[in-house]
Short mmCIF file of C-alpha atoms in Angstrom, two decimals:
data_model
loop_
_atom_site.label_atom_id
_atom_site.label_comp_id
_atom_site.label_asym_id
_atom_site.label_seq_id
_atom_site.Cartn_x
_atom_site.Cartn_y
_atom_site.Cartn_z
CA UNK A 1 -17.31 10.87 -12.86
CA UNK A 2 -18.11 10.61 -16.02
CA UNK A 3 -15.93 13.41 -17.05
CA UNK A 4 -13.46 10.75 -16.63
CA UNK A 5 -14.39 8.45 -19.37
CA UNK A 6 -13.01 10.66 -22.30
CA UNK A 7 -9.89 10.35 -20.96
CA UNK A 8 -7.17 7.66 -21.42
CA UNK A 9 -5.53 5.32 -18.92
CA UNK A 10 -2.13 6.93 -18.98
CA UNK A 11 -4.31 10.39 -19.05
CA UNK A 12 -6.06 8.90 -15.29
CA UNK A 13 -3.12 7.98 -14.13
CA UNK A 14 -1.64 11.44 -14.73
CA UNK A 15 -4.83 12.94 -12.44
CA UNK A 16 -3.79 10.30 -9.40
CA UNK A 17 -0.11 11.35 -9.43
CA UNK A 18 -1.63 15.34 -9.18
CA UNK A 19 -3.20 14.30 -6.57
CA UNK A 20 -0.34 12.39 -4.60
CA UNK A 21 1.63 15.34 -5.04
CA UNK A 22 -0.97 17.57 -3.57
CA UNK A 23 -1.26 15.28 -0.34
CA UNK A 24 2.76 15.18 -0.11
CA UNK A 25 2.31 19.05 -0.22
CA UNK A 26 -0.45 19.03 2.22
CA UNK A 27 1.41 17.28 4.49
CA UNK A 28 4.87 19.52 4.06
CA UNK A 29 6.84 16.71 2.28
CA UNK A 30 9.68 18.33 0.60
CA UNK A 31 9.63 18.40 -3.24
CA UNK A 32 13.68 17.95 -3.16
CA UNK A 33 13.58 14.88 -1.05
CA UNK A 34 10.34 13.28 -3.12
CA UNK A 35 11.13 14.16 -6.47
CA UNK A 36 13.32 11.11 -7.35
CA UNK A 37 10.22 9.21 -6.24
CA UNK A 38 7.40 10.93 -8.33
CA UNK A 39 10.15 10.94 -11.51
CA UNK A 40 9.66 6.96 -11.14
CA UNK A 41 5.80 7.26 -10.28
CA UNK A 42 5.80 9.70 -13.71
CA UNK A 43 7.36 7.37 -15.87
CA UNK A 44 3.78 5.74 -16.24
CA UNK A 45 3.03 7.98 -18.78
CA UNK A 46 5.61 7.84 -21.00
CA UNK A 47 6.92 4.05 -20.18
CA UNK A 48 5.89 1.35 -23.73
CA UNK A 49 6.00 -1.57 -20.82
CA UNK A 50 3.52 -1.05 -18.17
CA UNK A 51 4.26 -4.37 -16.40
CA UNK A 52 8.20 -3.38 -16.05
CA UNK A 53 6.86 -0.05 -14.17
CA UNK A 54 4.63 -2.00 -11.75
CA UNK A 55 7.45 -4.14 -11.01
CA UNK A 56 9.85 -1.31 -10.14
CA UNK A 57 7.57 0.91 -8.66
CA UNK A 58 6.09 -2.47 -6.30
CA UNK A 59 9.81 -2.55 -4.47
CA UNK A 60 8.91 1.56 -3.79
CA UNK A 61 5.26 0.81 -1.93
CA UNK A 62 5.87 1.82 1.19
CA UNK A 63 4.72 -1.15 3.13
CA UNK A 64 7.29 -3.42 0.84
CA UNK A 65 9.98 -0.69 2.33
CA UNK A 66 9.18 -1.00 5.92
CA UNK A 67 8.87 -5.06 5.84
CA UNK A 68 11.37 -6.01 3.75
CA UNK A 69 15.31 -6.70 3.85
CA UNK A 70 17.08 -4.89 1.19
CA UNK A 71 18.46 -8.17 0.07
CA UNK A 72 14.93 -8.50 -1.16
CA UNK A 73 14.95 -5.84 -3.75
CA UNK A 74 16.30 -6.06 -7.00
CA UNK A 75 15.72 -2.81 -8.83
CA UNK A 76 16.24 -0.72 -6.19
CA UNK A 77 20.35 0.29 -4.60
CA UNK A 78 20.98 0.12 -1.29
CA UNK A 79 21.03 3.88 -1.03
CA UNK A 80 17.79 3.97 -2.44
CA UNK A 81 16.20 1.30 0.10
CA UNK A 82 18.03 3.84 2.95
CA UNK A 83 16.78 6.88 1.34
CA UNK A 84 13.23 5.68 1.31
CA UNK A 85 13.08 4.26 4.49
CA UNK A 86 13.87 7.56 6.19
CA UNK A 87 11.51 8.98 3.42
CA UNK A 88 8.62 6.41 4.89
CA UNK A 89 9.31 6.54 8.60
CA UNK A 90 6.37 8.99 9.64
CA UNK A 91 4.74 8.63 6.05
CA UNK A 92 1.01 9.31 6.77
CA UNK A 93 -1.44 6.94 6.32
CA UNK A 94 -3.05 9.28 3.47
CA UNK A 95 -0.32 8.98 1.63
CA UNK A 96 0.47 5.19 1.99
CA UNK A 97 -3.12 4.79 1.15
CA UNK A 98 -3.05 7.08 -2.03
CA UNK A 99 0.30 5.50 -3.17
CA UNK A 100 -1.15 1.61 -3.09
CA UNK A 101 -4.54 3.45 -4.61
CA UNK A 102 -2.09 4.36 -7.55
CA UNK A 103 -0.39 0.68 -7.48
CA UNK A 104 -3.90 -0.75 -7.70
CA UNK A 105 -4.80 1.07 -10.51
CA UNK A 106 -2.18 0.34 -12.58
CA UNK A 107 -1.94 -3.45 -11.42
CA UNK A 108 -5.41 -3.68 -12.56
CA UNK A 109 -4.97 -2.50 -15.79
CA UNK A 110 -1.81 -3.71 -16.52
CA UNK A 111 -2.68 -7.18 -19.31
CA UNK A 112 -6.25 -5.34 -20.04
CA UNK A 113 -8.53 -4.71 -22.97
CA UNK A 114 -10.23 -1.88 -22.52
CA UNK A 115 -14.09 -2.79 -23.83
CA UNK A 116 -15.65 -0.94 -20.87
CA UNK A 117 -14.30 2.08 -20.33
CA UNK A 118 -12.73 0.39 -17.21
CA UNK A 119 -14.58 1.39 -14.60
CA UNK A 120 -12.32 0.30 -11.96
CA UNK A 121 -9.95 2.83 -12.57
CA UNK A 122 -12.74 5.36 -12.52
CA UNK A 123 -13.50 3.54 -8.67
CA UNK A 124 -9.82 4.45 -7.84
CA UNK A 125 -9.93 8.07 -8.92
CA UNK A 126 -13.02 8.47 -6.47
CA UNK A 127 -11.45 7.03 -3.66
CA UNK A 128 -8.28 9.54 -4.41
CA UNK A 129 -10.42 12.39 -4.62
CA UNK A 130 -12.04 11.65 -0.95
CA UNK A 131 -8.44 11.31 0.36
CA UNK A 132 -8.51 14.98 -0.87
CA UNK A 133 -11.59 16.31 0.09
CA UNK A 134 -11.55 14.20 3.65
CA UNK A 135 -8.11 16.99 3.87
CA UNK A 136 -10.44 19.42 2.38
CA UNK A 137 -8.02 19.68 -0.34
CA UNK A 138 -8.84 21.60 -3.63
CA UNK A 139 -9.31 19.00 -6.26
CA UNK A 140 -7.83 18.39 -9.31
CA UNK A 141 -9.69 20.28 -12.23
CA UNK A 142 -9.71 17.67 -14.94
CA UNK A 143 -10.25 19.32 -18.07
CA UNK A 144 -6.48 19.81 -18.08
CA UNK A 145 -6.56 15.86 -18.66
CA UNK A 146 -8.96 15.80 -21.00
CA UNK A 147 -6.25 16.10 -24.09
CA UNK A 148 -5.03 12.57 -23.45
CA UNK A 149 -7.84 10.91 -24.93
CA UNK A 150 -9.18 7.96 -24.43
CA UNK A 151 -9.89 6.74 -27.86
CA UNK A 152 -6.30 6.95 -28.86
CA UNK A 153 -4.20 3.70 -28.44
CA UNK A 154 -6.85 1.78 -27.59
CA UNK A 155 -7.76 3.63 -24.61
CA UNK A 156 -4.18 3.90 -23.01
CA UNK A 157 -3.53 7.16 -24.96
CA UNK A 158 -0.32 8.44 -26.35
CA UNK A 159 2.50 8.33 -24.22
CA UNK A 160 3.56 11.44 -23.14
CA UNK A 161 6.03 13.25 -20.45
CA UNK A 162 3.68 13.60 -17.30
CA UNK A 163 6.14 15.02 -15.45
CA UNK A 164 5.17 18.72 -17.28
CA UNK A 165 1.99 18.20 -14.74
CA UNK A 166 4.02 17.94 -11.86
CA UNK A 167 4.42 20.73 -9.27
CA UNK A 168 7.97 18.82 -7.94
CA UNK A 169 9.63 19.67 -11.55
CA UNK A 170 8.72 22.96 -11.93
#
C-alpha cells in the first residue's frame, strides 16, 4: 500500500469512488438510475469545502435513507428522499458497506493536517479493495491516480473534475 502514499487525499478518494462504481456494476445497478448519486459522491474532488460535502452526502448514506423521515433532511427534495429509497431497497450489503467506507474516509479527514501521510485513509482503501477481491473483482490499477499528488496542497491535491474517472459519465 504504499503505492498509495504519493498520492493526495482528493487523489484516494478518487480510487474509492472507482471502486464503488465497480461494485454497483458488479451487482447490475444501472448507471442511469445511480449517476445523480456518484455526480454528488464526485464532487469530492473538485468541492473547496470538504465539511459542506460530508454534510450533504451524510443525508445520502443509505442507512440515514432507510431510518429516517424525510422531514429530517435538509439538503435533500422529497423526490430525491423517494428516488433513493427505491434506489436502497435491495442495496447490497457490499455496497452499503463500501459507501459508509467512503463516508469514513472523508469524515476522518475532514479538519486534518496531514503530518503522517494519514494512514487511516490508506486503512480504508484496503478494506475497499477486499470488498473487491472478496467479489473477485479486478482492482483498481492505481498508477492512473498517481498524477494527483500528494505533496500538492498540503496533501489534499489540486482539485480536479473526478468525474472524467467515472465509468457512469462516459
Amino acid at each position: 500500500m504504499k503505492e498509495f502514499e504519493k498520492i493526495s487525499i482528493r487523489g484516494r478518494m478518487a480510487y474509492l469512488l472507482c471502486m464503488l462504481e465497480k461494485l454497483l456494476l458488479y451487482y447490475g445497478c444501472k448507471k442511469d438510475e445511480w449517476s445523480w448519486v456518484m455526480k454528488k459522491f464526485w464532487n469530492y474532488t473538485s468541492v473547496q469545502y470538504f465539511d459542506d460535502w460530508i454534510y450533504e452526502i451524510s443525508e445520502y448514506m443509505p442507512e440515514n435513507i432507510k431510518s429516517d423521515e424525510f422531514e429530517e433532511f435538509e439538503e435533500i427534495t422529497f423526490d430525491e428522499y423517494i428516488r433513493l429509497k427505491k434506489l436502497y431497497e435491495n442495496l447490497p450489503e457490499d455496497i452499503s458497506n463500501m459507501m459508509n467506507i467512503i463516508f469514513e474516509f472523508a469524515s476522518t479527514v475532514a479538519y486534518t493536517r496531514f503530518l503522517d501521510n494519514n494512514p487511516s485513509t490508506i486503512k480504508r482503501l484496503e478494506k475497499g479493495m477486499e470488498i473487491l477481491q472478496k467479489n473477485k473483482i479486478d482492482i483498481v490499477d492505481y498508477r492512473q491516480f498517481e498524477k494527483y499528488r500528494f505533496t500538492e496542497e498540503e496533501g489534499w491535491g489540486k482539485q480536479f473534475d473526478g468525474s472524467e474517472l467515472s465509468m457512469f459519465f462516459e
